[in-house]
Short mmCIF file of C-alpha atoms in Angstrom, two decimals:
data_model
loop_
_atom_site.label_atom_id
_atom_site.label_comp_id
_atom_site.label_asym_id
_atom_site.label_seq_id
_atom_site.Cartn_x
_atom_site.Cartn_y
_atom_site.Cartn_z
CA UNK B 1 -40.01 35.64 15.16
CA UNK B 2 -39.10 33.88 18.29
CA UNK B 3 -37.16 35.59 21.11
CA UNK B 4 -33.47 35.22 20.84
CA UNK B 5 -30.69 35.55 23.50
CA UNK B 6 -29.17 38.51 21.61
CA UNK B 7 -30.65 41.36 19.85
CA UNK B 8 -30.58 41.67 16.04
CA UNK B 9 -28.46 44.79 16.37
CA UNK B 10 -25.63 42.69 17.91
CA UNK B 11 -25.25 40.55 14.85
CA UNK B 12 -23.17 41.81 11.91
CA UNK B 13 -24.71 42.96 8.57
CA UNK B 14 -23.48 40.55 5.72
CA UNK B 15 -23.93 39.72 2.12
CA UNK B 16 -24.35 35.80 1.92
CA UNK B 17 -23.56 34.71 -1.69
CA UNK B 18 -24.54 31.14 -2.29
CA UNK B 19 -23.09 29.54 -5.45
CA UNK B 20 -25.09 26.49 -6.56
CA UNK B 21 -28.11 28.41 -5.24
CA UNK B 22 -30.70 26.04 -7.12
CA UNK B 23 -28.83 22.76 -6.08
CA UNK B 24 -30.00 19.94 -3.67
CA UNK B 25 -27.70 21.14 -0.78
CA UNK B 26 -28.80 24.65 -0.88
CA UNK B 27 -32.62 23.40 -0.78
CA UNK B 28 -32.13 20.80 1.88
CA UNK B 29 -29.67 22.35 4.31
CA UNK B 30 -28.40 25.83 3.61
CA UNK B 31 -31.62 27.85 3.03
CA UNK B 32 -33.46 25.91 5.71
CA UNK B 33 -30.61 26.88 8.22
CA UNK B 34 -30.63 30.49 7.20
CA UNK B 35 -34.38 30.81 7.62
CA UNK B 36 -34.30 29.10 11.18
CA UNK B 37 -31.60 31.81 11.95
CA UNK B 38 -33.80 34.43 10.39
CA UNK B 39 -36.94 33.15 12.44
CA UNK B 40 -34.72 33.11 15.83
CA UNK B 41 -33.93 36.75 15.20
CA UNK B 42 -30.09 35.73 14.91
CA UNK B 43 -29.33 37.48 11.62
CA UNK B 44 -28.78 41.20 11.28
CA UNK B 45 -31.80 43.18 9.50
CA UNK B 46 -29.26 44.32 6.86
CA UNK B 47 -28.03 40.78 5.92
CA UNK B 48 -28.83 39.72 2.44
CA UNK B 49 -28.69 36.48 0.69
CA UNK B 50 -27.88 36.50 -3.04
CA UNK B 51 -28.38 33.06 -4.73
CA UNK B 52 -26.10 32.33 -7.82
CA UNK B 53 -26.61 29.63 -10.43
CA UNK B 54 -26.92 29.34 -14.10
CA UNK B 55 -30.60 28.39 -14.12
CA UNK B 56 -32.42 30.86 -16.09
CA UNK B 57 -34.76 32.73 -13.61
CA UNK B 58 -35.48 35.95 -12.30
CA UNK B 59 -35.58 36.79 -8.71
CA UNK B 60 -39.45 36.34 -8.45
CA UNK B 61 -39.15 32.91 -10.30
CA UNK B 62 -36.26 31.90 -7.99
CA UNK B 63 -38.35 32.79 -4.96
CA UNK B 64 -41.05 30.53 -6.38
CA UNK B 65 -38.47 27.81 -6.92
CA UNK B 66 -37.37 28.28 -3.01
CA UNK B 67 -40.80 27.89 -1.95
CA UNK B 68 -41.30 24.59 -3.74
CA UNK B 69 -37.87 23.17 -2.77
CA UNK B 70 -37.19 24.52 0.62
CA UNK B 71 -40.38 24.43 2.52
CA UNK B 72 -40.69 20.44 2.43
CA UNK B 73 -37.39 20.71 4.44
CA UNK B 74 -38.52 22.93 7.22
CA UNK B 75 -40.66 21.02 9.99
CA UNK B 76 -44.22 22.04 10.23
CA UNK B 77 -43.85 23.45 13.74
CA UNK B 78 -40.97 25.61 12.77
CA UNK B 79 -42.72 27.17 9.89
CA UNK B 80 -44.34 30.57 9.98
CA UNK B 81 -45.79 32.15 7.02
CA UNK B 82 -45.19 35.87 8.00
CA UNK B 83 -41.65 34.92 9.12
CA UNK B 84 -41.20 33.12 5.70
CA UNK B 85 -42.32 36.28 3.78
CA UNK B 86 -39.91 38.40 5.64
CA UNK B 87 -37.19 35.88 5.05
CA UNK B 88 -37.73 35.88 1.23
CA UNK B 89 -37.30 39.79 1.47
CA UNK B 90 -33.72 39.24 2.24
CA UNK B 91 -33.08 37.33 -0.94
CA UNK B 92 -32.09 38.19 -4.54
CA UNK B 93 -31.07 35.82 -7.64
CA UNK B 94 -28.25 36.34 -10.12
CA UNK B 95 -28.00 34.15 -13.22
CA UNK B 96 -24.26 33.41 -13.53
CA UNK B 97 -22.19 30.71 -15.28
CA UNK B 98 -19.43 30.20 -12.72
CA UNK B 99 -17.02 29.06 -15.30
CA UNK B 100 -17.24 32.24 -17.06
CA UNK B 101 -14.92 34.85 -15.31
CA UNK B 102 -16.33 38.01 -17.37
CA UNK B 103 -19.89 37.12 -16.20
CA UNK B 104 -18.85 38.05 -12.48
CA UNK B 105 -19.19 41.74 -13.21
CA UNK B 106 -22.98 41.06 -12.97
CA UNK B 107 -22.60 39.80 -9.35
CA UNK B 108 -20.20 42.83 -8.60
CA UNK B 109 -23.08 45.00 -9.73
CA UNK B 110 -25.59 43.17 -7.62
CA UNK B 111 -23.22 43.46 -4.38
CA UNK B 112 -22.43 46.96 -4.78
CA UNK B 113 -25.67 48.11 -3.05
CA UNK B 114 -25.20 45.93 -0.18
CA UNK B 115 -23.62 46.45 3.18
CA UNK B 116 -21.56 44.32 5.42
CA UNK B 117 -18.93 41.63 5.22
CA UNK B 118 -19.35 39.32 1.88
CA UNK B 119 -19.61 35.76 2.56
CA UNK B 120 -19.24 33.13 -0.44
CA UNK B 121 -20.73 29.86 0.06
CA UNK B 122 -19.53 27.23 -2.64
CA UNK B 123 -22.11 24.69 -2.72
CA UNK B 124 -20.96 23.50 -5.85
CA UNK B 125 -18.63 20.57 -7.16
CA UNK B 126 -14.88 21.00 -6.24
CA UNK B 127 -13.94 21.40 -9.95
CA UNK B 128 -15.60 24.96 -9.67
CA UNK B 129 -13.82 26.05 -6.44
CA UNK B 130 -10.82 27.44 -7.90
CA UNK B 131 -12.43 28.98 -11.03
CA UNK B 132 -14.91 30.91 -8.62
CA UNK B 133 -12.25 32.20 -6.52
CA UNK B 134 -10.12 33.34 -9.31
CA UNK B 135 -13.16 34.94 -10.84
CA UNK B 136 -13.96 36.70 -7.64
CA UNK B 137 -10.35 38.00 -7.45
CA UNK B 138 -10.49 39.39 -11.05
CA UNK B 139 -13.83 41.24 -10.26
CA UNK B 140 -12.45 42.66 -7.18
CA UNK B 141 -14.75 41.00 -4.87
CA UNK B 142 -12.40 39.29 -2.33
CA UNK B 143 -11.06 41.90 -0.01
CA UNK B 144 -12.09 41.37 3.58
CA UNK B 145 -14.69 38.47 2.54
CA UNK B 146 -14.88 34.93 3.68
CA UNK B 147 -15.23 31.83 1.58
CA UNK B 148 -16.91 28.60 2.77
CA UNK B 149 -15.75 25.26 0.78
CA UNK B 150 -18.01 22.22 0.99
CA UNK B 151 -16.47 18.73 1.05
CA UNK B 152 -15.22 16.72 -0.78
CA UNK B 153 -12.20 19.12 -1.09
CA UNK B 154 -10.65 17.11 -3.84
CA UNK B 155 -10.27 13.57 -4.92
CA UNK B 156 -6.91 12.75 -3.04
CA UNK B 157 -4.20 14.31 -1.30
CA UNK B 158 -2.58 15.80 -4.50
CA UNK B 159 -5.78 17.33 -5.85
CA UNK B 160 -6.67 18.52 -2.36
CA UNK B 161 -3.23 20.48 -2.07
CA UNK B 162 -3.93 21.78 -5.52
CA UNK B 163 -7.16 23.30 -4.60
CA UNK B 164 -5.82 24.69 -1.10
CA UNK B 165 -2.82 26.19 -3.05
CA UNK B 166 -4.83 27.98 -5.46
CA UNK B 167 -7.48 29.13 -3.12
CA UNK B 168 -4.66 30.16 -0.60
CA UNK B 169 -3.34 32.49 -3.23
CA UNK B 170 -6.58 34.55 -3.19
CA UNK B 171 -7.86 34.10 0.38
CA UNK B 172 -5.85 34.03 3.71
CA UNK B 173 -6.25 30.93 5.88
CA UNK B 174 -8.35 32.72 8.35
CA UNK B 175 -10.76 33.71 5.42
CA UNK B 176 -11.18 29.94 4.48
CA UNK B 177 -14.13 28.02 6.31
CA UNK B 178 -13.82 24.26 5.20
CA UNK B 179 -17.09 22.91 6.54
CA UNK B 180 -17.79 19.49 8.11
CA UNK B 181 -21.37 19.68 9.32
CA UNK B 182 -20.65 16.89 11.87
CA UNK B 183 -18.67 19.36 13.90
CA UNK B 184 -21.77 21.47 14.26
CA UNK B 185 -24.01 18.86 15.66
CA UNK B 186 -25.15 19.38 19.36
CA UNK B 187 -23.89 16.05 20.62
CA UNK B 188 -20.27 16.74 19.25
CA UNK B 189 -20.35 19.97 20.99
CA UNK B 190 -21.67 18.18 24.16
CA UNK B 191 -18.69 15.80 23.85
CA UNK B 192 -16.39 18.49 24.18
CA UNK B 193 -18.34 19.81 27.19
CA UNK B 194 -18.42 16.31 28.74
CA UNK B 195 -14.68 15.76 28.31
CA UNK B 196 -13.35 19.25 29.20
CA UNK B 197 -16.10 20.35 31.65
CA UNK B 198 -16.11 17.50 34.10
CA UNK B 199 -13.36 16.06 36.21
CA UNK B 200 -15.42 12.71 36.39
CA UNK B 201 -14.32 11.52 33.01
CA UNK B 202 -10.70 12.84 32.57
CA UNK B 203 -9.00 10.17 34.62
CA UNK B 204 -10.75 7.37 32.75
CA UNK B 205 -10.12 8.80 29.22
CA UNK B 206 -7.06 6.81 28.50
CA UNK B 207 -5.59 3.44 27.53
CA UNK B 208 -5.54 2.24 31.15
CA UNK B 209 -9.40 2.43 31.42
CA UNK B 210 -10.67 2.37 27.72
CA UNK B 211 -10.82 -0.95 25.90
CA UNK B 212 -11.93 0.20 22.59
CA UNK B 213 -13.91 2.98 20.83
CA UNK B 214 -16.31 2.49 17.92
CA UNK B 215 -17.74 5.32 15.61
CA UNK B 216 -20.45 4.49 13.42
CA UNK B 217 -22.10 6.63 10.73
CA UNK B 218 -24.85 4.60 9.03
CA UNK B 219 -27.39 5.62 6.40
CA UNK B 220 -30.46 3.88 5.23
CA UNK B 221 -30.37 5.81 1.97
CA UNK B 222 -28.44 4.71 -1.24
CA UNK B 223 -26.89 7.20 -3.61
CA UNK B 224 -30.21 8.96 -4.22
CA UNK B 225 -29.72 10.10 -7.82
CA UNK B 226 -26.13 11.08 -7.19
CA UNK B 227 -24.63 8.05 -8.87
CA UNK B 228 -22.25 10.14 -11.20
CA UNK B 229 -20.81 11.91 -8.20
CA UNK B 230 -20.62 8.94 -5.83
CA UNK B 231 -19.26 6.45 -8.30
CA UNK B 232 -16.13 8.77 -8.55
CA UNK B 233 -15.83 9.35 -4.64
CA UNK B 234 -17.06 6.34 -2.44
CA UNK B 235 -17.40 5.90 1.06
CA UNK B 236 -13.78 6.36 2.12
CA UNK B 237 -13.54 9.72 0.58
CA UNK B 238 -16.98 10.83 1.11
CA UNK B 239 -17.12 9.94 4.92
CA UNK B 240 -14.05 8.45 6.39
CA UNK B 241 -11.58 11.08 5.44
CA UNK B 242 -13.59 13.85 6.81
CA UNK B 243 -16.59 13.14 9.18
CA UNK B 244 -15.41 10.06 10.96
CA UNK B 245 -11.63 11.15 11.35
CA UNK B 246 -12.82 14.54 12.61
CA UNK B 247 -14.83 12.81 15.24
CA UNK B 248 -11.91 10.57 16.07
CA UNK B 249 -9.68 13.68 16.54
CA UNK B 250 -12.20 15.20 18.98
CA UNK B 251 -12.59 12.18 21.02
CA UNK B 252 -8.71 11.40 21.25
CA UNK B 253 -7.50 14.99 21.60
CA UNK B 254 -5.70 16.42 24.45
CA UNK B 255 -7.36 19.09 26.62
CA UNK B 256 -6.69 22.42 24.66
CA UNK B 257 -5.42 25.50 26.59
CA UNK B 258 -8.68 27.23 25.57
CA UNK B 259 -11.42 27.11 23.06
CA UNK B 260 -10.04 29.44 20.58
CA UNK B 261 -10.03 28.26 17.20
CA UNK B 262 -6.35 27.39 16.76
CA UNK B 263 -5.92 26.08 20.27
CA UNK B 264 -8.67 23.37 19.63
CA UNK B 265 -7.59 22.74 16.05
CA UNK B 266 -3.90 22.43 17.10
CA UNK B 267 -4.78 19.56 19.36
CA UNK B 268 -6.89 17.68 16.67
CA UNK B 269 -4.09 17.97 14.20
CA UNK B 270 -1.75 16.24 16.85
CA UNK B 271 -4.05 13.37 16.92
CA UNK B 272 -4.40 13.12 12.97
CA UNK B 273 -0.60 13.14 12.79
CA UNK B 274 -0.29 10.51 15.44
CA UNK B 275 -2.49 7.96 13.53
CA UNK B 276 -0.51 4.87 12.78
CA UNK B 277 -0.23 4.40 9.00
CA UNK B 278 -1.90 1.40 7.45
CA UNK B 279 0.43 0.15 4.88
CA UNK B 280 0.50 -3.16 2.83
CA UNK B 281 -0.72 -6.16 4.40
CA UNK B 282 -2.22 -4.08 7.21
CA UNK B 283 -4.73 -2.48 4.95
CA UNK B 284 -6.05 -6.02 3.96
CA UNK B 285 -6.08 -7.03 7.63
CA UNK B 286 -7.61 -3.94 9.16
CA UNK B 287 -9.72 -2.28 6.50
CA UNK B 288 -13.04 -3.97 5.15
CA UNK B 289 -14.68 -2.43 1.89
CA UNK B 290 -18.28 -3.45 0.87
CA UNK B 291 -20.93 -2.80 -1.77
CA UNK B 292 -24.65 -2.97 -1.27
CA UNK B 293 -26.57 -5.45 -3.41
CA UNK B 294 -30.30 -5.96 -3.57
CA UNK B 295 -32.26 -6.13 -0.46
CA UNK B 296 -35.04 -4.40 1.53
CA UNK B 297 -35.25 -1.27 3.75
CA UNK B 298 -38.27 -1.06 6.09
CA UNK B 299 -39.99 -3.81 3.95
CA UNK B 300 -39.59 -1.96 0.55
CA UNK B 301 -37.16 -3.92 -1.97
CA UNK B 302 -34.20 -1.74 -3.25
CA UNK B 303 -31.89 -2.16 -6.02
CA UNK B 304 -28.11 -3.16 -6.07
CA UNK B 305 -25.64 -0.38 -6.30
CA UNK B 306 -24.73 -1.35 -9.88
CA UNK B 307 -28.36 -0.62 -10.94
CA UNK B 308 -28.25 2.89 -9.60
CA UNK B 309 -28.51 5.67 -12.18
CA UNK B 310 -25.09 6.93 -13.12
CA UNK B 311 -23.13 4.12 -11.71
CA UNK B 312 -20.75 2.22 -13.98
CA UNK B 313 -21.25 -1.56 -14.76
CA UNK B 314 -18.66 -3.42 -12.86
CA UNK B 315 -17.93 -0.53 -10.62
CA UNK B 316 -15.67 -1.38 -7.62
CA UNK B 317 -16.60 1.84 -5.79
CA UNK B 318 -17.22 0.90 -1.97
CA UNK B 319 -20.60 1.98 -0.35
CA UNK B 320 -19.35 0.71 3.00
CA UNK B 321 -15.98 1.01 4.98
CA UNK B 322 -14.89 -0.36 8.48
CA UNK B 323 -11.55 -0.25 9.64
CA UNK B 324 -9.35 -0.40 12.71
CA UNK B 325 -7.22 2.92 13.53
CA UNK B 326 -4.59 3.35 16.15
CA UNK B 327 -3.40 6.66 17.84
CA UNK B 328 0.33 6.27 18.72
CA UNK B 329 0.39 8.36 21.88
CA UNK B 330 0.99 7.73 25.59
CA UNK B 331 -2.92 8.37 26.20
CA UNK B 332 -4.12 5.93 23.46
CA UNK B 333 -1.37 3.46 22.71
CA UNK B 334 -2.76 -0.02 21.94
CA UNK B 335 -6.53 1.22 22.13
CA UNK B 336 -8.22 0.21 18.77
CA UNK B 337 -10.61 2.81 17.26
CA UNK B 338 -13.07 1.00 15.12
CA UNK B 339 -14.70 3.17 12.14
CA UNK B 340 -17.65 2.16 10.29
CA UNK B 341 -19.84 3.89 7.61
CA UNK B 342 -22.25 2.80 4.84
CA UNK B 343 -25.09 3.31 2.62
CA UNK B 344 -28.18 1.16 2.61
CA UNK B 345 -27.60 -0.16 6.04
CA UNK B 346 -30.31 -1.31 8.62
CA UNK B 347 -30.78 1.99 10.11
CA UNK B 348 -29.79 5.75 10.13
CA UNK B 349 -27.52 6.04 12.91
CA UNK B 350 -24.26 8.12 14.07
CA UNK B 351 -22.77 7.44 17.38
CA UNK B 352 -19.67 7.12 19.31
CA UNK B 353 -19.21 4.30 21.67
CA UNK B 354 -16.53 4.29 24.53
CA UNK B 355 -16.03 0.80 25.91
CA UNK B 356 -14.44 1.00 29.21
CA UNK B 357 -12.48 -2.02 30.42
CA UNK B 358 -14.06 -4.68 32.78
CA UNK B 359 -13.05 -4.81 36.16
CA UNK B 360 -9.83 -6.85 36.86
CA UNK B 361 -11.44 -9.28 39.24
CA UNK B 362 -15.12 -9.86 39.99
CA UNK B 363 -16.30 -11.32 43.27
CA UNK B 364 -19.89 -10.86 41.81
CA UNK B 365 -19.83 -13.33 38.98
CA UNK B 366 -18.87 -13.30 35.40
CA UNK B 367 -21.41 -10.49 34.34
CA UNK B 368 -19.22 -7.93 35.71
CA UNK B 369 -16.29 -9.19 33.48
CA UNK B 370 -18.33 -9.17 30.46
CA UNK B 371 -17.16 -6.55 27.76
CA UNK B 372 -19.59 -3.74 27.38
CA UNK B 373 -21.01 -3.63 30.85
CA UNK B 374 -19.38 -0.12 31.45
CA UNK B 375 -19.88 1.97 28.25
CA UNK B 376 -20.55 5.60 27.21
CA UNK B 377 -22.59 6.18 24.08
CA UNK B 378 -22.84 9.58 22.41
CA UNK B 379 -25.55 9.50 19.99
CA UNK B 380 -25.41 12.23 17.23
CA UNK B 381 -28.48 11.01 15.19
CA UNK B 382 -31.27 10.40 14.93
CA UNK B 383 -32.00 11.60 18.57
CA UNK B 384 -29.03 13.28 20.00
CA UNK B 385 -28.41 11.68 23.50
CA UNK B 386 -25.59 10.63 25.99
CA UNK B 387 -25.98 7.22 27.78
CA UNK B 388 -23.64 5.79 30.42
CA UNK B 389 -24.21 2.07 30.96
CA UNK B 390 -23.22 0.35 34.14
CA UNK B 391 -24.18 -2.47 36.44
CA UNK B 392 -26.54 -2.69 39.32
CA UNK B 393 -27.91 -5.36 41.55
CA UNK B 394 -31.22 -6.74 40.43
CA UNK B 395 -33.92 -6.60 43.11
CA UNK B 396 -34.53 -9.56 44.94
CA UNK B 397 -32.53 -12.45 46.83
CA UNK B 398 -28.87 -12.98 45.98
CA UNK B 399 -26.41 -10.74 44.01
CA UNK B 400 -27.60 -10.92 40.54
CA UNK B 401 -26.19 -7.97 38.37
CA UNK B 402 -28.08 -6.29 35.65
CA UNK B 403 -27.17 -3.53 33.11
CA UNK B 404 -28.65 -0.10 33.81
CA UNK B 405 -28.50 3.18 32.06
CA UNK B 406 -27.97 6.86 32.91
CA UNK B 407 -29.67 8.70 29.91
CA UNK B 408 -29.44 12.31 28.99
CA UNK B 409 -31.61 13.01 26.13
CA UNK B 410 -31.03 16.60 25.10
CA UNK B 411 -34.71 17.16 23.56
CA UNK B 412 -36.19 16.16 27.05
CA UNK B 413 -33.84 17.91 29.48
CA UNK B 414 -33.43 21.24 27.63
CA UNK B 415 -36.73 22.85 26.91
CA UNK B 416 -35.23 25.22 24.36
CA UNK B 417 -35.22 24.05 20.69
CA UNK B 418 -31.97 22.42 19.60
CA UNK B 419 -29.96 24.39 16.85
CA UNK B 420 -29.36 22.42 13.62
CA UNK B 421 -25.62 21.87 12.60
CA UNK B 422 -25.96 23.91 9.64
CA UNK B 423 -27.55 26.80 11.47
CA UNK B 424 -24.70 26.88 13.84
CA UNK B 425 -22.07 26.68 11.45
CA UNK B 426 -23.37 29.41 8.99
CA UNK B 427 -23.80 31.80 12.10
CA UNK B 428 -20.25 30.93 13.09
CA UNK B 429 -19.14 32.02 9.56
CA UNK B 430 -21.14 35.18 9.54
CA UNK B 431 -19.60 35.88 13.11
CA UNK B 432 -16.10 34.95 12.05
CA UNK B 433 -15.68 31.97 14.39
CA UNK B 434 -13.33 29.24 13.01
CA UNK B 435 -13.23 26.68 15.79
CA UNK B 436 -15.63 24.26 14.35
CA UNK B 437 -14.06 24.47 10.77
CA UNK B 438 -11.26 22.26 9.37
CA UNK B 439 -7.86 24.05 9.00
CA UNK B 440 -5.73 23.15 6.00
CA UNK B 441 -3.13 21.12 7.82
CA UNK B 442 -6.00 19.08 9.49
CA UNK B 443 -7.31 18.33 5.97
CA UNK B 444 -3.89 17.40 4.70
CA UNK B 445 -3.16 15.06 7.70
CA UNK B 446 -6.51 13.15 7.09
CA UNK B 447 -5.84 12.90 3.19
CA UNK B 448 -2.12 11.57 4.01
CA UNK B 449 -3.46 8.81 6.33
CA UNK B 450 -6.16 7.62 3.81
CA UNK B 451 -3.84 7.88 0.64
CA UNK B 452 -2.25 4.43 1.32
CA UNK B 453 -5.67 2.94 1.42
CA UNK B 454 -6.79 4.51 -1.74
CA UNK B 455 -3.51 3.45 -3.61
CA UNK B 456 -4.14 0.02 -2.41
CA UNK B 457 -7.63 -0.24 -3.70
CA UNK B 458 -6.62 1.49 -7.02
CA UNK B 459 -3.81 -1.28 -7.45
CA UNK B 460 -4.15 -4.92 -6.84
CA UNK B 461 -6.74 -5.08 -4.04
CA UNK B 462 -9.73 -7.48 -4.31
CA UNK B 463 -13.26 -5.98 -5.27
CA UNK B 464 -15.89 -4.89 -2.36
CA UNK B 465 -17.34 -7.51 -0.41
CA UNK B 466 -21.15 -7.78 -1.21
CA UNK B 467 -23.73 -7.21 1.38
CA UNK B 468 -27.52 -7.12 1.46
CA UNK B 469 -29.47 -3.74 1.66
CA UNK B 470 -31.00 -3.49 4.95
CA UNK B 471 -28.27 -5.22 7.01
CA UNK B 472 -25.38 -3.87 8.69
CA UNK B 473 -22.75 -4.51 6.03
CA UNK B 474 -20.59 -7.45 5.22
CA UNK B 475 -19.61 -10.15 7.57
CA UNK B 476 -16.03 -9.22 7.39
CA UNK B 477 -16.72 -6.05 9.38
CA UNK B 478 -18.04 -8.38 12.22
CA UNK B 479 -14.96 -10.72 11.82
CA UNK B 480 -12.64 -7.51 12.06
CA UNK B 481 -14.07 -6.79 15.68
CA UNK B 482 -14.20 -10.47 16.59
CA UNK B 483 -10.28 -10.66 16.09
CA UNK B 484 -10.23 -8.33 18.85
CA UNK B 485 -12.77 -10.00 21.12
CA UNK B 486 -15.36 -7.38 20.78
CA UNK B 487 -18.37 -6.68 18.34
CA UNK B 488 -20.69 -4.04 17.12
CA UNK B 489 -23.32 -2.85 19.63
CA UNK B 490 -26.17 -4.37 17.49
CA UNK B 491 -24.65 -7.78 17.73
CA UNK B 492 -24.57 -8.12 21.49
CA UNK B 493 -28.15 -9.47 21.89
#
């Protein structure tokens, strides 16, 4: 194993119970993250991983399954065969139908031999969250434990509250970890450091100096075989209600008194509650929804959303959303926040762009008055970085201004390996750190804000606007920004 900054003996023992242990999320994200933590010496030697699913396998068969499905998601340089073998020694497998409470006695028997705090990770559909929690309680397996809930937590405000009410009857709020993996990304952590660790930006981080803020989370992929799930969810519920609003709340929050979990989450909650409601005609004026049609991604033809497996004919589910939000506070009044997310777009990209206002008067020509001349770009993926754009004099005669960049590429500046989002978040669950997880009142405030948009679309709204796969979405998303005399970054050249 590689050296870690702390000894294994400093890390608490645990029993990590992974429901949905044969599922896609477990194979692509959770188990690779646990392997990385094991490789880096960040898991206690006594820590155990118990995978739970209803696939008929014994433990040896499950370990072969894991070898086939998890290894492709671990980069070659990060994989070590001897470390992998020792990682598998932590694992056991329990065949269990999560909808049958009486079957949980098998899980209880498997856990009775273990040490440490029990952590239940529900990598299942939300319909199983409440049955699993109730079955765990009936089997006497909840005392002192922690539970991790994956998104989406419900379908709307009512269903989200129903799940939270039921889970809250069994687990205390400080036992519940609602995970949003974007909060574990290194660049998001650096956004907090940038804002609250440097006096340079704080005086500028307000309406007097910020013209607009853009948040983009774009995917090249389509629904990738998850048509049955996605057609009941859509981009607004899948991405805006959680990922994008969480990023917005971190950008717009006031400085917390400390980095304690509730201090940070209190400030995020204030932002979510200060979001100006979108109602009636405001929805149709400030929200764009789209759906991808045929097109090409990196030269390869791809099908329309309607042709995806599991998608209903004539479906009006959105695969793209762009909208304008406003935070009604003294710091941000009048500053538009433009949010955008979609599938089958021109590139894989997650970034936050803070556009500062141009100088009020320029003696150096019109270049200094051009929007976007002064800009801070925080890129979350694919390559985490921070870029500050400014103007400088071009060498030579005269005073010709040219855009220049100050770049911080984390992989070049910091020599140590970066920790992936899921690894950081899983270690926080094991260590009992809640700051990077969503509190119930945050989640409720986010659902409450998107609820009128959902109701409008379910009512009399027009169908999603079509856009060709491999583009940046429907033209209406560009028109939305044009009405505010700005544009998306890729449209500037």
